[in-house]
Coordinates of C-alpha atoms in Angstrom, one line a residue:
X643 CA 2.8 -7.3 14.6
X644 CA 5.9 -6.7 16.7
X645 CA 7.3 -7.1 20.2
X646 CA 10.4 -6.0 22.1
X647 CA 13.2 -6.7 21.4
X648 CA 12.2 -5.5 18.0
X649 CA 11.0 -8.3 15.9
X650 CA 8.0 -8.7 13.5
X651 CA 5.9 -11.2 11.7
X652 CA 3.2 -11.4 9.1
X653 CA 0.1 -13.4 9.8
X654 CA -2.5 -14.6 7.2
X655 CA -6.2 -15.0 8.0
X656 CA -9.1 -16.1 6.0
X657 CA -12.4 -14.2 5.7
X658 CA -13.7 -15.9 8.8
X659 CA -10.8 -14.5 10.8
X660 CA -9.0 -17.8 11.3
X661 CA -5.2 -17.8 11.3
X662 CA -3.9 -19.8 8.3
X663 CA -0.2 -18.8 8.0
X664 CA 2.6 -17.0 9.8
X665 CA 5.7 -15.6 8.0
X666 CA 8.5 -14.6 10.4
X667 CA 11.9 -16.1 9.5
X668 CA 14.0 -16.9 6.4
X669 CA 15.4 -20.4 5.6
X670 CA 18.3 -19.9 8.1
X671 CA 16.0 -19.1 11.0
X672 CA 16.9 -15.4 10.9
X673 CA 14.0 -12.9 11.4
X674 CA 12.8 -11.2 8.3
X675 CA 11.2 -8.2 9.9
X676 CA 12.2 -5.6 12.6
X677 CA 9.5 -3.0 12.3
X678 CA 7.0 -3.8 9.6
X679 CA 5.0 -0.7 8.7
X680 CA 3.0 -1.3 5.6
X681 CA 2.0 -4.3 3.6
X682 CA 0.6 -5.2 0.2
X683 CA 0.3 -8.2 -2.1
X684 CA 1.6 -8.3 -5.7
X685 CA -0.2 -9.9 -8.6
X686 CA 2.0 -13.0 -8.4
X687 CA 1.0 -13.6 -4.8
X688 CA 4.2 -12.1 -3.3
X689 CA 3.8 -10.5 0.1
X690 CA 5.5 -7.1 0.0
X691 CA 6.3 -5.4 3.4
X692 CA 7.7 -2.0 4.1
X693 CA 10.0 -2.5 7.0
X694 CA 11.0 0.6 9.0
X695 CA 14.5 -0.9 9.4
X696 CA 15.5 0.4 5.9
X697 CA 14.2 -2.4 3.5
X698 CA 11.3 -3.6 1.5
X699 CA 11.0 -7.3 2.3
X700 CA 9.4 -9.6 -0.3
X701 CA 8.4 -13.2 0.3
X702 CA 6.6 -15.5 -2.0
X703 CA 3.1 -16.6 -1.1
X704 CA 4.3 -19.6 0.7
X705 CA 6.6 -17.6 2.9
X706 CA 10.0 -18.1 1.3
X707 CA 12.2 -15.0 1.3
X708 CA 12.7 -13.7 -2.3
X709 CA 14.6 -10.5 -1.8
X710 CA 15.0 -7.3 0.3
X711 CA 15.3 -4.0 -1.5
X712 CA 17.4 -1.5 0.4
X713 CA 17.5 1.5 -1.9
X714 CA 18.5 2.7 -5.4
X715 CA 22.0 2.3 -6.9
X716 CA 22.9 5.8 -5.8
X717 CA 23.5 4.5 -2.3
X718 CA 21.1 6.9 -0.7
X719 CA 19.6 4.1 1.4
X720 CA 16.0 3.6 2.1
X721 CA 13.5 4.7 4.9
X722 CA 10.4 3.1 3.5
X723 CA 6.8 3.9 4.4
X724 CA 3.6 3.7 2.3
X725 CA 3.7 0.9 -0.3
X726 CA 1.5 -0.5 -3.0
X727 CA 1.7 -2.5 -6.3
X728 CA 0.1 -1.7 -9.6
X729 CA -1.5 -3.6 -12.5
X730 CA 2.0 -4.2 -14.1
X731 CA 3.3 -5.7 -10.9
X732 CA 5.6 -2.8 -10.1
X733 CA 6.3 -2.1 -6.4
X734 CA 5.9 1.6 -5.4
X735 CA 7.3 2.8 -2.1
X736 CA 7.5 6.1 -0.3
X737 CA 11.1 6.8 0.8
X738 CA 11.8 9.3 3.5
X739 CA 15.6 9.4 2.7
X740 CA 15.1 10.9 -0.7
X741 CA 11.5 12.2 -0.3
X742 CA 10.5 10.3 -3.4
X743 CA 8.1 7.6 -4.6
X744 CA 10.4 4.9 -6.0
X745 CA 9.4 2.2 -8.5
X746 CA 11.0 -1.2 -8.5
X747 CA 10.1 -4.3 -10.5
X748 CA 8.6 -7.5 -9.1
X749 CA 12.1 -8.9 -8.7
X750 CA 13.5 -6.0 -6.7
X751 CA 15.3 -4.1 -9.5
X752 CA 15.2 -0.3 -9.1
X753 CA 13.5 1.3 -12.1
X754 CA 12.9 4.9 -11.3
X755 CA 12.1 7.7 -8.9
X756 CA 8.5 7.9 -10.2
X757 CA 7.7 11.0 -8.2
X758 CA 10.3 13.4 -6.7
X759 CA 8.8 15.6 -4.0
X760 CA 5.3 15.4 -5.5
X761 CA 3.4 18.6 -6.1
X762 CA 2.3 20.1 -2.7
X763 CA 4.0 17.4 -0.7
X764 CA 7.4 17.7 0.8
X765 CA 7.6 14.2 2.2
X766 CA 5.3 11.5 0.6
X767 CA 4.2 9.0 3.1
X768 CA 0.9 7.3 2.2
X769 CA 0.2 5.4 -1.1
X770 CA -2.8 3.7 -2.6
X771 CA -3.3 2.5 -6.2
X772 CA -6.7 2.3 -7.7
X773 CA -6.8 -0.7 -9.9
X774 CA -9.9 0.5 -11.8
X775 CA -8.7 3.9 -12.8
X776 CA -4.9 3.4 -12.5
X777 CA -4.7 6.4 -10.3
X778 CA -2.1 6.7 -7.6
X779 CA -3.1 8.5 -4.4
X780 CA -0.2 10.0 -2.5
X781 CA -0.5 11.4 1.0
X782 CA 1.8 13.9 2.8
X783 CA 3.6 13.5 6.1
X784 CA 3.8 17.3 6.5
X785 CA 0.3 18.6 5.7
X786 CA -3.2 17.6 4.8
X787 CA -2.5 17.3 1.1
X788 CA -3.4 14.3 -1.1
X789 CA -2.2 14.4 -4.7
X790 CA -3.4 12.1 -7.4
X791 CA -1.3 11.0 -10.4
X792 CA -2.0 8.8 -13.4
X793 CA 1.1 7.1 -14.7
X794 CA -0.4 4.1 -16.5
X795 CA -2.6 4.5 -19.5
X796 CA -4.9 2.0 -21.4
X797 CA -4.7 1.7 -25.1
X798 CA -6.9 -0.3 -27.4
X799 CA -4.9 -3.3 -28.6
X800 CA -7.0 -3.7 -31.8
X801 CA -7.0 -0.1 -33.0
X802 CA -3.5 1.0 -32.0
X803 CA -1.8 -0.6 -35.0
X804 CA 0.4 2.4 -36.0
X805 CA 4.0 1.2 -35.5
X806 CA 5.1 4.8 -35.0
X807 CA 2.9 5.3 -32.0
X808 CA 2.4 1.8 -30.6
X809 CA 5.4 1.9 -28.2
X810 CA 5.5 5.7 -27.6
X811 CA 4.6 5.2 -23.9
X812 CA 6.1 1.7 -23.4
X813 CA 8.4 2.8 -20.6
X814 CA 9.4 5.7 -18.4
X815 CA 12.8 7.4 -18.9
X816 CA 15.4 5.6 -16.7
X817 CA 13.5 2.3 -16.9
X818 CA 15.5 -0.4 -18.7
X819 CA 12.6 -2.8 -18.8
X820 CA 9.3 -2.8 -20.8
X821 CA 6.3 -1.5 -19.1
X822 CA 3.6 -3.2 -21.1
X823 CA 1.0 -5.8 -20.2
X824 CA -0.1 -8.0 -23.0
X825 CA -3.9 -8.2 -23.5
X826 CA -5.5 -11.3 -22.1
X827 CA -8.3 -13.2 -23.6
X828 CA -11.4 -11.0 -23.5
X829 CA -9.3 -8.0 -22.7
X830 CA -8.5 -5.9 -25.7
X831 CA -6.5 -3.2 -23.9
X832 CA -2.8 -2.7 -23.4
X833 CA -1.5 -1.1 -20.2
X834 CA 1.5 1.2 -20.7
X835 CA 3.5 3.5 -18.6
X836 CA 3.2 7.3 -19.2
X837 CA 6.2 9.6 -19.2
X838 CA 6.0 11.9 -17.3
X839 CA 3.1 11.0 -14.9
X840 CA 0.0 13.2 -15.2
X841 CA -0.9 15.3 -12.2
X842 CA -4.6 15.3 -11.6
X843 CA -6.4 17.7 -9.2
X844 CA -5.2 17.4 -5.6
X845 CA -7.2 17.8 -2.5
X846 CA -6.7 19.4 0.9
X847 CA -8.4 17.4 3.7
X848 CA -10.3 18.6 6.7
X849 CA -10.6 16.4 9.7
X850 CA -7.0 14.9 9.7
X851 CA -3.7 16.6 10.4
X852 CA -1.6 14.5 8.0
X853 CA -2.1 11.7 5.5
X854 CA -0.2 8.7 6.7
X855 CA -2.3 6.0 5.1
X856 CA -4.8 5.8 2.3
X857 CA -7.2 3.0 1.3
X858 CA -9.2 3.4 -1.9
X859 CA -12.9 2.5 -1.8
X860 CA -14.1 3.7 -5.2
X861 CA -12.5 5.9 -7.8
X862 CA -13.5 9.0 -5.9
X863 CA -13.7 7.9 -2.3
X864 CA -10.9 7.0 0.1
X865 CA -10.2 6.3 3.8
X866 CA -7.4 8.4 5.2
X867 CA -5.7 8.3 8.6
X868 CA -3.1 10.5 10.3
X869 CA -0.8 9.9 13.3
X870 CA -3.4 11.1 15.8
X871 CA -5.8 8.2 15.6
X872 CA -8.1 10.1 13.2
X873 CA -9.6 7.9 10.4
X874 CA -12.1 9.3 8.0
X875 CA -13.8 8.7 4.7
X876 CA -13.5 11.5 2.2
X877 CA -14.1 12.2 -1.5
X878 CA -12.4 14.5 -4.0
X879 CA -13.6 17.5 -2.1
X880 CA -11.6 16.6 1.0
X881 CA -14.5 16.9 3.4
X882 CA -15.2 14.1 5.9
X883 CA -18.1 11.8 4.9
X884 CA -17.7 9.5 7.9
X885 CA -15.4 9.2 10.9
X886 CA -14.3 6.1 12.9
X887 CA -14.1 7.0 16.5
X888 CA -12.2 3.9 18.0
X889 CA -9.4 3.6 15.5
X890 CA -5.7 3.5 16.5
X891 CA -3.5 4.5 13.6
X892 CA -0.2 5.8 14.9
X893 CA 2.3 6.4 12.0
X894 CA 1.4 3.4 10.0
X895 CA -1.0 1.8 7.6
X896 CA -3.6 0.5 9.9
X897 CA -6.6 -0.1 7.6
X898 CA -7.7 -1.5 4.3
X899 CA -10.8 -2.1 2.3
X900 CA -11.9 -5.6 1.2
X901 CA -13.7 -6.7 -2.0
X902 CA -17.1 -6.0 -0.3
X903 CA -16.1 -2.3 0.3
X904 CA -16.0 -3.0 4.0
X905 CA -13.4 -1.1 6.1
X906 CA -10.9 -3.3 8.1
X907 CA -9.1 -1.3 10.7
X908 CA -7.2 -1.6 14.1
X909 CA -8.9 -0.3 17.2
X910 CA -7.5 1.1 20.4
X911 CA -7.3 -2.3 22.0
X912 CA -5.3 -3.8 19.1
X913 CA -8.3 -5.7 17.8
X914 CA -9.0 -5.8 14.1
X915 CA -12.5 -4.6 13.4
X916 CA -14.8 -4.6 10.3
X917 CA -17.1 -1.7 9.4
X918 CA -19.9 -2.6 7.1
X919 CA -20.3 -1.0 3.7
X920 CA -23.2 1.1 4.8
X921 CA -21.1 2.2 7.9
X922 CA -23.8 1.2 10.3
X923 CA -22.3 -2.0 11.8
X924 CA -18.9 -2.6 13.4
X925 CA -17.9 -6.1 14.4
X926 CA -14.6 -7.6 15.8
X927 CA -13.0 -9.5 13.0
X928 CA -9.8 -10.6 14.8
X929 CA -9.6 -10.3 18.6
X930 CA -6.1 -9.8 20.1
X931 CA -5.4 -12.8 22.3
X932 CA -1.7 -12.7 22.8
X933 CA -0.6 -9.7 24.8
X934 CA 3.1 -10.2 23.9
X935 CA 2.4 -9.3 20.3
X936 CA 0.4 -6.4 19.0
X937 CA -0.7 -5.4 15.5
X938 CA 1.5 -2.6 14.4
X939 CA 0.7 -1.7 10.9
X940 CA -1.3 -2.3 7.9
X941 CA -3.5 -5.1 6.7
X942 CA -4.3 -6.0 3.1
X943 CA -7.0 -8.2 1.8
X944 CA -6.9 -10.0 -1.6
X945 CA -9.6 -12.6 -2.4
X946 CA -10.0 -14.8 0.7
X947 CA -6.9 -13.9 2.6
X948 CA -5.8 -11.2 5.0
X949 CA -2.2 -10.4 5.9
X950 CA -1.7 -8.8 9.2
X951 CA 1.6 -7.2 10.3
X952 CA 2.8 -7.7 13.9

């Protein structure tokens, strides 16, 4: 949400649409956000916001400011857009300054340019990570292309006992930290980074002009929006399966999918709506009641909480 003069805040709602938390200032009273564009939540509960004023702003779950990432050591700066986190708690962000997808760790340390001008995309803008398949969906600002990469692989922790191969994909080049998740009880797989990322078949969409935001529904179905208020469901063929007629997307990440596979999106009146899984019923989830603030960007649901950017 934002209002003029430019200032932003993050609000948290429960599944009933009740406001439970607001994050707006740091411990000195200074505003954390200017133009929040996209939002996600990391595995440790950190709230990760892509702020159009050249930073990725990260707060802990309780709202305390942890760090702001302003670009790689090269000094190129940062113009952040689409953002997501992965199973290893990396933060991935599209940067318009370098036209790359950058990877940083959960504490804000730059790790790598994961993708440099991804295949078929001049300027990466939209990002979505599929936790089930470990696929990364990347949307283009300049055309209707969505490319899919796999950069995390699963290995059997019980059978991969060869010391010569056990760590072969432990980290990407340029990454000084390990990229391995230890298997938890009942989980006999290791997750490891691949080098280089594997390019999977891409798709060219019909029904949108660009790919500014992507929300994964299943391993082969995603919601995609452009800057012309077009929001549609598609599969790996790129053809529209369903359209939302009253959405308002602009340049930002204005939709998400909850654990029930329901679409949560912003409409033309700045209300937050919910579209049922069968796409037959639309209800108002959060009604805009304060005309001095308006939802600007994306929403993200994890378990029983929703973060809304203003």
